[in-house]
mmCIF file of C-alpha atoms in Angstrom:
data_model
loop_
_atom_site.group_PDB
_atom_site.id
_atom_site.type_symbol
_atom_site.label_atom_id
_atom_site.label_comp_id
_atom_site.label_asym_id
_atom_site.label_seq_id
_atom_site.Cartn_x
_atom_site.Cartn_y
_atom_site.Cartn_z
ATOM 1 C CA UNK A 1 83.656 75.488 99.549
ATOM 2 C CA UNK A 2 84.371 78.900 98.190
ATOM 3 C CA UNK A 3 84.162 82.086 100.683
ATOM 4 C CA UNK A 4 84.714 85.709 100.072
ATOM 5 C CA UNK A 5 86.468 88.071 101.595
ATOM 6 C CA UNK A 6 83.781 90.387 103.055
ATOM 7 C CA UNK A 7 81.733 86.951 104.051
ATOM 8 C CA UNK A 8 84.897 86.181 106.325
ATOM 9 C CA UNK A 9 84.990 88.955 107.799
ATOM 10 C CA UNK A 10 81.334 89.260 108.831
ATOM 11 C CA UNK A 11 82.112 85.543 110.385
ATOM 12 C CA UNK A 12 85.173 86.388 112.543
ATOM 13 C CA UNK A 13 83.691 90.238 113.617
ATOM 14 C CA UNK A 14 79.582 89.185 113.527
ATOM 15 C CA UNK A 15 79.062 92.501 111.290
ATOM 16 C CA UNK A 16 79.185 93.505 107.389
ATOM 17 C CA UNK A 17 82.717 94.715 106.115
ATOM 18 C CA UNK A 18 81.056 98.200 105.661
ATOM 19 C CA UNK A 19 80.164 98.223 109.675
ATOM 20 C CA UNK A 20 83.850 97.246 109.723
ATOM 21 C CA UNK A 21 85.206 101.159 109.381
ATOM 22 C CA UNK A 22 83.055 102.565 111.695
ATOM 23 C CA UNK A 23 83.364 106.377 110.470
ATOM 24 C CA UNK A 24 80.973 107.892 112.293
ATOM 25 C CA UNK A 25 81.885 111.699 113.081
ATOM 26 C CA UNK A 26 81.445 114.034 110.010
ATOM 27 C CA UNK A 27 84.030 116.791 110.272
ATOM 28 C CA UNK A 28 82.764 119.824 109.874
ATOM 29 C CA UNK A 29 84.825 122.411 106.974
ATOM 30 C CA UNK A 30 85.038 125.071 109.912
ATOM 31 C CA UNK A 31 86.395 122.963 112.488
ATOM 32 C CA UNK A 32 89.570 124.180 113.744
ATOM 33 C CA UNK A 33 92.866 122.846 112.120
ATOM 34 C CA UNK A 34 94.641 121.114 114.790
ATOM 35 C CA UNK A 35 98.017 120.518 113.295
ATOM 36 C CA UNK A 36 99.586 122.080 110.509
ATOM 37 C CA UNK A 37 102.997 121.443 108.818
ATOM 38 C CA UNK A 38 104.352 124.514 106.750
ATOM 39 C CA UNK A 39 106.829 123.548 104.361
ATOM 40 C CA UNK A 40 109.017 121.358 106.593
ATOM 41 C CA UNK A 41 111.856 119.128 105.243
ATOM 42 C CA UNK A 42 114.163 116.680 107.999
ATOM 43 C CA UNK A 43 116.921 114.730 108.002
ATOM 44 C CA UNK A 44 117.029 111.705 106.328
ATOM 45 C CA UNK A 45 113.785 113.505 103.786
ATOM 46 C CA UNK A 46 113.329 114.368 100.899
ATOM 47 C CA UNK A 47 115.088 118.046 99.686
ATOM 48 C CA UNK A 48 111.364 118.967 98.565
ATOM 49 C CA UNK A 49 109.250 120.595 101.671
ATOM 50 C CA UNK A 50 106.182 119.253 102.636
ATOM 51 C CA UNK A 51 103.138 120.899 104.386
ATOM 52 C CA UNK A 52 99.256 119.900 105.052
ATOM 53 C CA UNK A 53 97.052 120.512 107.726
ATOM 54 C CA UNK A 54 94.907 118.032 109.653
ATOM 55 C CA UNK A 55 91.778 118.954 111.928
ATOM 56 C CA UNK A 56 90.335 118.329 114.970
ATOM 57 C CA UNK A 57 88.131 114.742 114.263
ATOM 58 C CA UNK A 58 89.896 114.488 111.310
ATOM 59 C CA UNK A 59 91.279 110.958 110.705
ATOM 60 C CA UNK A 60 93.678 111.651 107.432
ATOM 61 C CA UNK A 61 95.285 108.895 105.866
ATOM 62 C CA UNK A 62 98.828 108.788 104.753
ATOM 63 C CA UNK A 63 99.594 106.340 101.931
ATOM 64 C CA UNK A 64 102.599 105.635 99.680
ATOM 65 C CA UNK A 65 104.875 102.730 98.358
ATOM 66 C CA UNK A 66 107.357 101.288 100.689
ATOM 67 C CA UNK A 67 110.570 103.690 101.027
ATOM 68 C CA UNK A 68 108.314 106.870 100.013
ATOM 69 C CA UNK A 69 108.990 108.144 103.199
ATOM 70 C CA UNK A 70 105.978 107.604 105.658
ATOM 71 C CA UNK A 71 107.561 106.271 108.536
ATOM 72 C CA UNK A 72 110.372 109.020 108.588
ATOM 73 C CA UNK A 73 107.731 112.126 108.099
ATOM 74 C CA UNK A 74 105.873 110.536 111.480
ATOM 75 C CA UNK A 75 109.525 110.247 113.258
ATOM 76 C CA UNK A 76 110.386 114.013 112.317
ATOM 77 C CA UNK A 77 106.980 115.357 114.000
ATOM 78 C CA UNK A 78 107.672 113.311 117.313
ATOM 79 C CA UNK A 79 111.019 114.708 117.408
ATOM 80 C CA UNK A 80 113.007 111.636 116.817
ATOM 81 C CA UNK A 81 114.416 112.696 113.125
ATOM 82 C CA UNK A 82 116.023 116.601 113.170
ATOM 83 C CA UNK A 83 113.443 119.144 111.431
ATOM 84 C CA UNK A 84 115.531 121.046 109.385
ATOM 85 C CA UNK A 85 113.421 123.807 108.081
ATOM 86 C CA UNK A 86 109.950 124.823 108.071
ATOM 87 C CA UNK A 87 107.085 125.283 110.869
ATOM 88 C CA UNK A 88 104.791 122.770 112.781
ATOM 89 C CA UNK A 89 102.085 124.596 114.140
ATOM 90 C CA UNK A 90 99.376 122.943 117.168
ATOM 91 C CA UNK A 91 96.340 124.586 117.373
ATOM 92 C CA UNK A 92 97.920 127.674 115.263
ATOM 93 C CA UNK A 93 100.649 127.809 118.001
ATOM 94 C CA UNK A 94 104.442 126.824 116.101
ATOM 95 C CA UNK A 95 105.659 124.202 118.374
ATOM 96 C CA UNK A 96 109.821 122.905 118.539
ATOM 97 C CA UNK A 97 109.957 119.218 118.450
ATOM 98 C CA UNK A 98 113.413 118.439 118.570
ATOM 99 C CA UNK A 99 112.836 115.626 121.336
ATOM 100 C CA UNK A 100 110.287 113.230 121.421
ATOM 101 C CA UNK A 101 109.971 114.917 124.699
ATOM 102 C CA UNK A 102 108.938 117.692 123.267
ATOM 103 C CA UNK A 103 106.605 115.982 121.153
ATOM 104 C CA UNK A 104 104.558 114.177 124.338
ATOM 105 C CA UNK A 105 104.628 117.516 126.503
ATOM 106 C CA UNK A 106 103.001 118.951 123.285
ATOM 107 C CA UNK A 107 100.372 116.254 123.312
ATOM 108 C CA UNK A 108 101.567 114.715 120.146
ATOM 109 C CA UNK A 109 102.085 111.380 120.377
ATOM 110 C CA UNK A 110 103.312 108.158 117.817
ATOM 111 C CA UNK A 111 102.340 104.833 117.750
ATOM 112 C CA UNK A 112 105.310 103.147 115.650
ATOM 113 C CA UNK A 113 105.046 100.896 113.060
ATOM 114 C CA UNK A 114 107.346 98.289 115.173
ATOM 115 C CA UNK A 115 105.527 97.670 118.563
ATOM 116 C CA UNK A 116 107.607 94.999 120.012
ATOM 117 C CA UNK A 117 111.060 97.350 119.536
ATOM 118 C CA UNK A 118 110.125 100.581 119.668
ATOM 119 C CA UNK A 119 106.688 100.779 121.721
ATOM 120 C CA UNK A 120 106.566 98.153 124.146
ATOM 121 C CA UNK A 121 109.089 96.751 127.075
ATOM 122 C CA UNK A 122 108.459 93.331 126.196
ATOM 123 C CA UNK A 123 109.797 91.920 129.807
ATOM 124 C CA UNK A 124 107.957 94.211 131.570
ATOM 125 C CA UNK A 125 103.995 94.013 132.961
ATOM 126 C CA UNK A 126 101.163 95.329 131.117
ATOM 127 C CA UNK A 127 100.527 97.502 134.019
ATOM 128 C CA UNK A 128 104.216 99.247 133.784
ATOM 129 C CA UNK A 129 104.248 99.518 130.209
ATOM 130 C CA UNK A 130 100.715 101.454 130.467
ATOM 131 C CA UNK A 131 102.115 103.660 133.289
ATOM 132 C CA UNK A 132 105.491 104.598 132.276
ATOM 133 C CA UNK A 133 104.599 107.930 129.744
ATOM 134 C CA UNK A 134 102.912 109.144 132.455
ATOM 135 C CA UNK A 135 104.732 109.112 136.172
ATOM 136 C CA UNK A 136 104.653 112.523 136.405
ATOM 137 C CA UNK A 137 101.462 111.737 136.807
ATOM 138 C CA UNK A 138 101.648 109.291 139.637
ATOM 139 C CA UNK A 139 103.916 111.041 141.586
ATOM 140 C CA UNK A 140 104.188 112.792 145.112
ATOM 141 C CA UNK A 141 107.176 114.537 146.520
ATOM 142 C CA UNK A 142 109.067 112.359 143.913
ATOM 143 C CA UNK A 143 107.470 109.183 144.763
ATOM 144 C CA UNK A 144 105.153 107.133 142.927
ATOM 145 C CA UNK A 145 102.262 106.453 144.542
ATOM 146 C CA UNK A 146 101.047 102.760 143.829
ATOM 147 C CA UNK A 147 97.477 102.990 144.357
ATOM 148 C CA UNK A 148 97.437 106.167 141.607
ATOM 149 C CA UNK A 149 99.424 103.487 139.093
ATOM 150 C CA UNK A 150 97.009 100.548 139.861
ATOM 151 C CA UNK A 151 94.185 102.368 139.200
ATOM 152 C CA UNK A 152 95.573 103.979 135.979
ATOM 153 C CA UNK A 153 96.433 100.495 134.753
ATOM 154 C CA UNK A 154 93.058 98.917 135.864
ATOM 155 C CA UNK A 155 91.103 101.809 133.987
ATOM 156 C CA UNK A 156 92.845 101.823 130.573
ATOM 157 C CA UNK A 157 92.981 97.829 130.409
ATOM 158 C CA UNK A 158 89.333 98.407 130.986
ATOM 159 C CA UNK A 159 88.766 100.746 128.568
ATOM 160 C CA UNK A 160 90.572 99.036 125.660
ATOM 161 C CA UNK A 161 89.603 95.943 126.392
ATOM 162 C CA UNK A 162 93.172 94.313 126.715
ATOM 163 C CA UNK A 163 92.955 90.689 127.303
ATOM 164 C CA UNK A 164 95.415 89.571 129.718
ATOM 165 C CA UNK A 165 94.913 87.253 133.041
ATOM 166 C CA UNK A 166 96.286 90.072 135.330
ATOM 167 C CA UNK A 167 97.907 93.229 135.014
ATOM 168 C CA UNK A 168 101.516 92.239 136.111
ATOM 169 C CA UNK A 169 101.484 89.593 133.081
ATOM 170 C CA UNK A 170 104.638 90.438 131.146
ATOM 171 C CA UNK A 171 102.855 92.381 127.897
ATOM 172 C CA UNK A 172 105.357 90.146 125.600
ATOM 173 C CA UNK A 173 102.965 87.447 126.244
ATOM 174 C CA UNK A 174 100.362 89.095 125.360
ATOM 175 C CA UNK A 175 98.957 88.470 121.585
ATOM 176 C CA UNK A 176 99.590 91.180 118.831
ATOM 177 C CA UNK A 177 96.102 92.770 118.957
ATOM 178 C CA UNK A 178 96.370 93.089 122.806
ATOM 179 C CA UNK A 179 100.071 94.466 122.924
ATOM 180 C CA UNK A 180 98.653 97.286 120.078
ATOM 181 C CA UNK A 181 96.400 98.127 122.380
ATOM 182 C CA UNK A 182 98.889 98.539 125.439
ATOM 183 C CA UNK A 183 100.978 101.153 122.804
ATOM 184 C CA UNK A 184 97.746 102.781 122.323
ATOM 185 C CA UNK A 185 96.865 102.627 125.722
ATOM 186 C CA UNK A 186 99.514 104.425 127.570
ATOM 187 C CA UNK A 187 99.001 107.581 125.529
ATOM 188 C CA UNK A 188 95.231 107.790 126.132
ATOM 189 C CA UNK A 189 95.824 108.943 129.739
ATOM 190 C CA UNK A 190 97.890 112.303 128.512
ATOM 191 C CA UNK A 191 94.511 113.396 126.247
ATOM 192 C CA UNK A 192 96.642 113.361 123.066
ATOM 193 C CA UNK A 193 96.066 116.413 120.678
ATOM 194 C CA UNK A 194 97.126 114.795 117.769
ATOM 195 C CA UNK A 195 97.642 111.305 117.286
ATOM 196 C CA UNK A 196 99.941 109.776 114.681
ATOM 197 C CA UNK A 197 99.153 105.612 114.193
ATOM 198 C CA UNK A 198 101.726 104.402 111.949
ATOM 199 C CA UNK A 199 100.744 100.782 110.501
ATOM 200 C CA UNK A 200 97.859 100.260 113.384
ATOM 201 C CA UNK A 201 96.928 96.934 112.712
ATOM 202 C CA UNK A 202 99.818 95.271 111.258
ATOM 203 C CA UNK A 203 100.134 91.892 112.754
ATOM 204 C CA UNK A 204 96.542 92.124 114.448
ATOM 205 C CA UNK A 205 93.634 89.882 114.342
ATOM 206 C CA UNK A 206 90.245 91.258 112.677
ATOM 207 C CA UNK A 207 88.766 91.153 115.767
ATOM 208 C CA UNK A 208 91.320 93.131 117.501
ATOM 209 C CA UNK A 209 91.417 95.560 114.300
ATOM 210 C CA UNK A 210 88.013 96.212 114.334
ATOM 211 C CA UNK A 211 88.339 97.415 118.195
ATOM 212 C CA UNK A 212 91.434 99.323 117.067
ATOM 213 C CA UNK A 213 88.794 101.060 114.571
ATOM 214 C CA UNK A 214 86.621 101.722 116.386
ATOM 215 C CA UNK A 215 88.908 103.475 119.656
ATOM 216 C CA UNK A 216 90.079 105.548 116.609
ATOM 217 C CA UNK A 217 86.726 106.571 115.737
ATOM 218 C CA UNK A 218 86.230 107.523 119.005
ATOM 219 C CA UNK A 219 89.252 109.526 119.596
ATOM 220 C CA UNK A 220 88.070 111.618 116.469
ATOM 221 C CA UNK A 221 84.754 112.005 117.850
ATOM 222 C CA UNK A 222 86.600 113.881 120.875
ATOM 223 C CA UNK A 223 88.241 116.336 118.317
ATOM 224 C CA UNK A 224 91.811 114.497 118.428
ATOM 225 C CA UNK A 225 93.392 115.159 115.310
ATOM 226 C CA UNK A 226 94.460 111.702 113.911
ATOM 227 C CA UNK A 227 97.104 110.534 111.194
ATOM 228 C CA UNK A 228 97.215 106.940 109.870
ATOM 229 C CA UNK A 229 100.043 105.767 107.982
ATOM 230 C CA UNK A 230 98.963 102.649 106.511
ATOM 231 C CA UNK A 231 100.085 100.348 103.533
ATOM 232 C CA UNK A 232 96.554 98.512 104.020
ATOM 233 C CA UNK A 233 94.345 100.479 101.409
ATOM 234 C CA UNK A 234 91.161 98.953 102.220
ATOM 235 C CA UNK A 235 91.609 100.406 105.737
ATOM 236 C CA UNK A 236 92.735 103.645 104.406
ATOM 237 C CA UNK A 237 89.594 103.868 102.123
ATOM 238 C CA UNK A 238 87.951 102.805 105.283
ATOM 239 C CA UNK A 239 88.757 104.729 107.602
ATOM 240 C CA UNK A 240 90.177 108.250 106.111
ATOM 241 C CA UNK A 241 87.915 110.869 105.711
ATOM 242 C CA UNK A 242 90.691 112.117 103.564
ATOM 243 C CA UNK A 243 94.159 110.907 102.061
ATOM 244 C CA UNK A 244 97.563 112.295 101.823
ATOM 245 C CA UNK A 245 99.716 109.888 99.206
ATOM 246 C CA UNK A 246 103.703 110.249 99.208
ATOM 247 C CA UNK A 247 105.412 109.427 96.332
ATOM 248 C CA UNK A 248 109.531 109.266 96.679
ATOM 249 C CA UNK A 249 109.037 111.660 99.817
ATOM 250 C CA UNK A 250 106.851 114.218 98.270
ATOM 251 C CA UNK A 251 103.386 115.190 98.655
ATOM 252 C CA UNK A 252 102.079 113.833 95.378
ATOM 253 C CA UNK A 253 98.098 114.670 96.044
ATOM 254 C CA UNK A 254 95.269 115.015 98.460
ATOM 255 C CA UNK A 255 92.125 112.828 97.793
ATOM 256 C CA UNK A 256 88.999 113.965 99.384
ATOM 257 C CA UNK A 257 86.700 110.754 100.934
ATOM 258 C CA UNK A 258 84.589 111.337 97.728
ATOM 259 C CA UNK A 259 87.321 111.339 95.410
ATOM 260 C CA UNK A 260 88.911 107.914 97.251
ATOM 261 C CA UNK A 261 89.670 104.826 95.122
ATOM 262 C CA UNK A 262 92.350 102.479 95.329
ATOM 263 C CA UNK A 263 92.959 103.232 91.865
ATOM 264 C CA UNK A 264 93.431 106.993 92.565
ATOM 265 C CA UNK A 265 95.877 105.815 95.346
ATOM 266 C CA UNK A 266 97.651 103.958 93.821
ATOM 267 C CA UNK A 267 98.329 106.260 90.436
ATOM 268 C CA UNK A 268 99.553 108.761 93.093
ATOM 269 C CA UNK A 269 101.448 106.782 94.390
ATOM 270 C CA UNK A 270 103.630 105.457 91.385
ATOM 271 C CA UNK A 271 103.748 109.268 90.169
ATOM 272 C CA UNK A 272 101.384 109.439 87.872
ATOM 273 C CA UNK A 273 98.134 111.577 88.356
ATOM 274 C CA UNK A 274 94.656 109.868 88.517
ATOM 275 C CA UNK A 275 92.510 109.320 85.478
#
């Protein structure tokens, strides 16, 4: 027996694919531009500079073919990769990100591409790897205070729905879907600004993803400024209300959510412009 894609989908999540993207929060022209990069280049980039703005419950999509630079753009704004010229501006204020820091005392914050080796201490407990960003947090006279950290972790395990059978469970045990939501997790508690989700569901299960969507949608709705770098252009025509495409490190276009095909993705993204 034959099945299509969308009918699998509605299966494994209990909903149409076009409930699947669950853009709800129309983003007003006038609302204020939360982050704004002025003609910045970085080590490692491209020689051309690159600048585009994002606003407040904006989710903007980044797409591009592998090497055309994504992942290194998203590591120069959170201060891991040097900036080497230009201006990054947070709520029309020009920030310095040369730590990431910097970057999380700003309230921008990355969720990398590689979970298990760049967002997560694997040996570690769920718990921990929620807390950790934000001891300062938990702190008094210089000592944590373990009733502060057990509620934190009890709250945001609630609130993303991570499946585990008790908060000290080491979050390497944990299934992709549920670690993603641990990286995602520990930033929630430091009211992120702006919000940079490189490959979000890579290595997740459609039901995880479509919890993953829907967090993001809310996170919008509470005027965070969100970037998704994604090679996944269903979910970038899903879920962007509107898309940046690299091509060999440079801008190549802007598409507008009416304007958004996969064919006018992909043209950008092999250099050529869209028919």
């Amino acid at each position: 027996m034959e099945i299509t894609h969308d009918a699998m989908v509605r299966l494994m999540v209990g909903r149409d694919l076009k409930q699947f993207y669950p853009r709800r929060h129309a983003v007003a022209e006038t609302a204020p531009v939360r982050l704004t990069v002025r003609d910045m280049t970085f080590s490692g980039g491209p020689p051309q500079p690159i600048s585009f703005q994002i606003r407040g419950g904006e989710i903007v999509g980044m797409a591009g073919l592998v090497g055309a630079g994504r992942t290194e753009l998203a590591e120069a704004l959170f201060g891991i990769r040097r900036v080497t010229s230009g201006q990054v501006l947070l709520d029309g204020v020009s920030v310095t990100l040369r730590h990431p820091q910097q970057a999380i005392a700003a309230g921008l914050l990355l969720v990398p591409e590689d979970r298990r080796r760049h967002g997560l201490v694997l040996a570690d407990s769920v718990q921990h790897n929620l807390v950790l960003p934000n001891l300062d947090r938990l702190t008094r006279l210089g000592w944590i205070v373990s009733r502060r950290e057990t509620h934190l972790g009890h709250e945001l395990i609630e609130r993303l729905r991570v499946k585990t059978a008790s908060p000290t469970k080491a979050v390497g045990l944990l299934s992709g879907g549920n670690q993603q939501k641990v990286v995602l997790g520990k930033w929630l508690a430091r009211q992120p600004r702006v919000l940079i989700f490189d490959e979000p569901t890579r290595g997740v299960d459609v039901g995880a993803r479509s919890e993953i969507y829907a967090l993001m949608d809310q996170l919008a709705g509470e005027d965070v400024a969100i970037l998704m770098i994604s090679s996944d252009l269903e979910e970038v025509l899903g879920m962007s209300d509107r898309v940046l495409v690299l091509h060999e490190g440079r801008l190549a276009g802007e598409l507008t959510r009416a304007a958004l095909s996969e064919e006018a993705v992909i043209h950008l993204a092999t250099g050529s412009k869209p028919e």
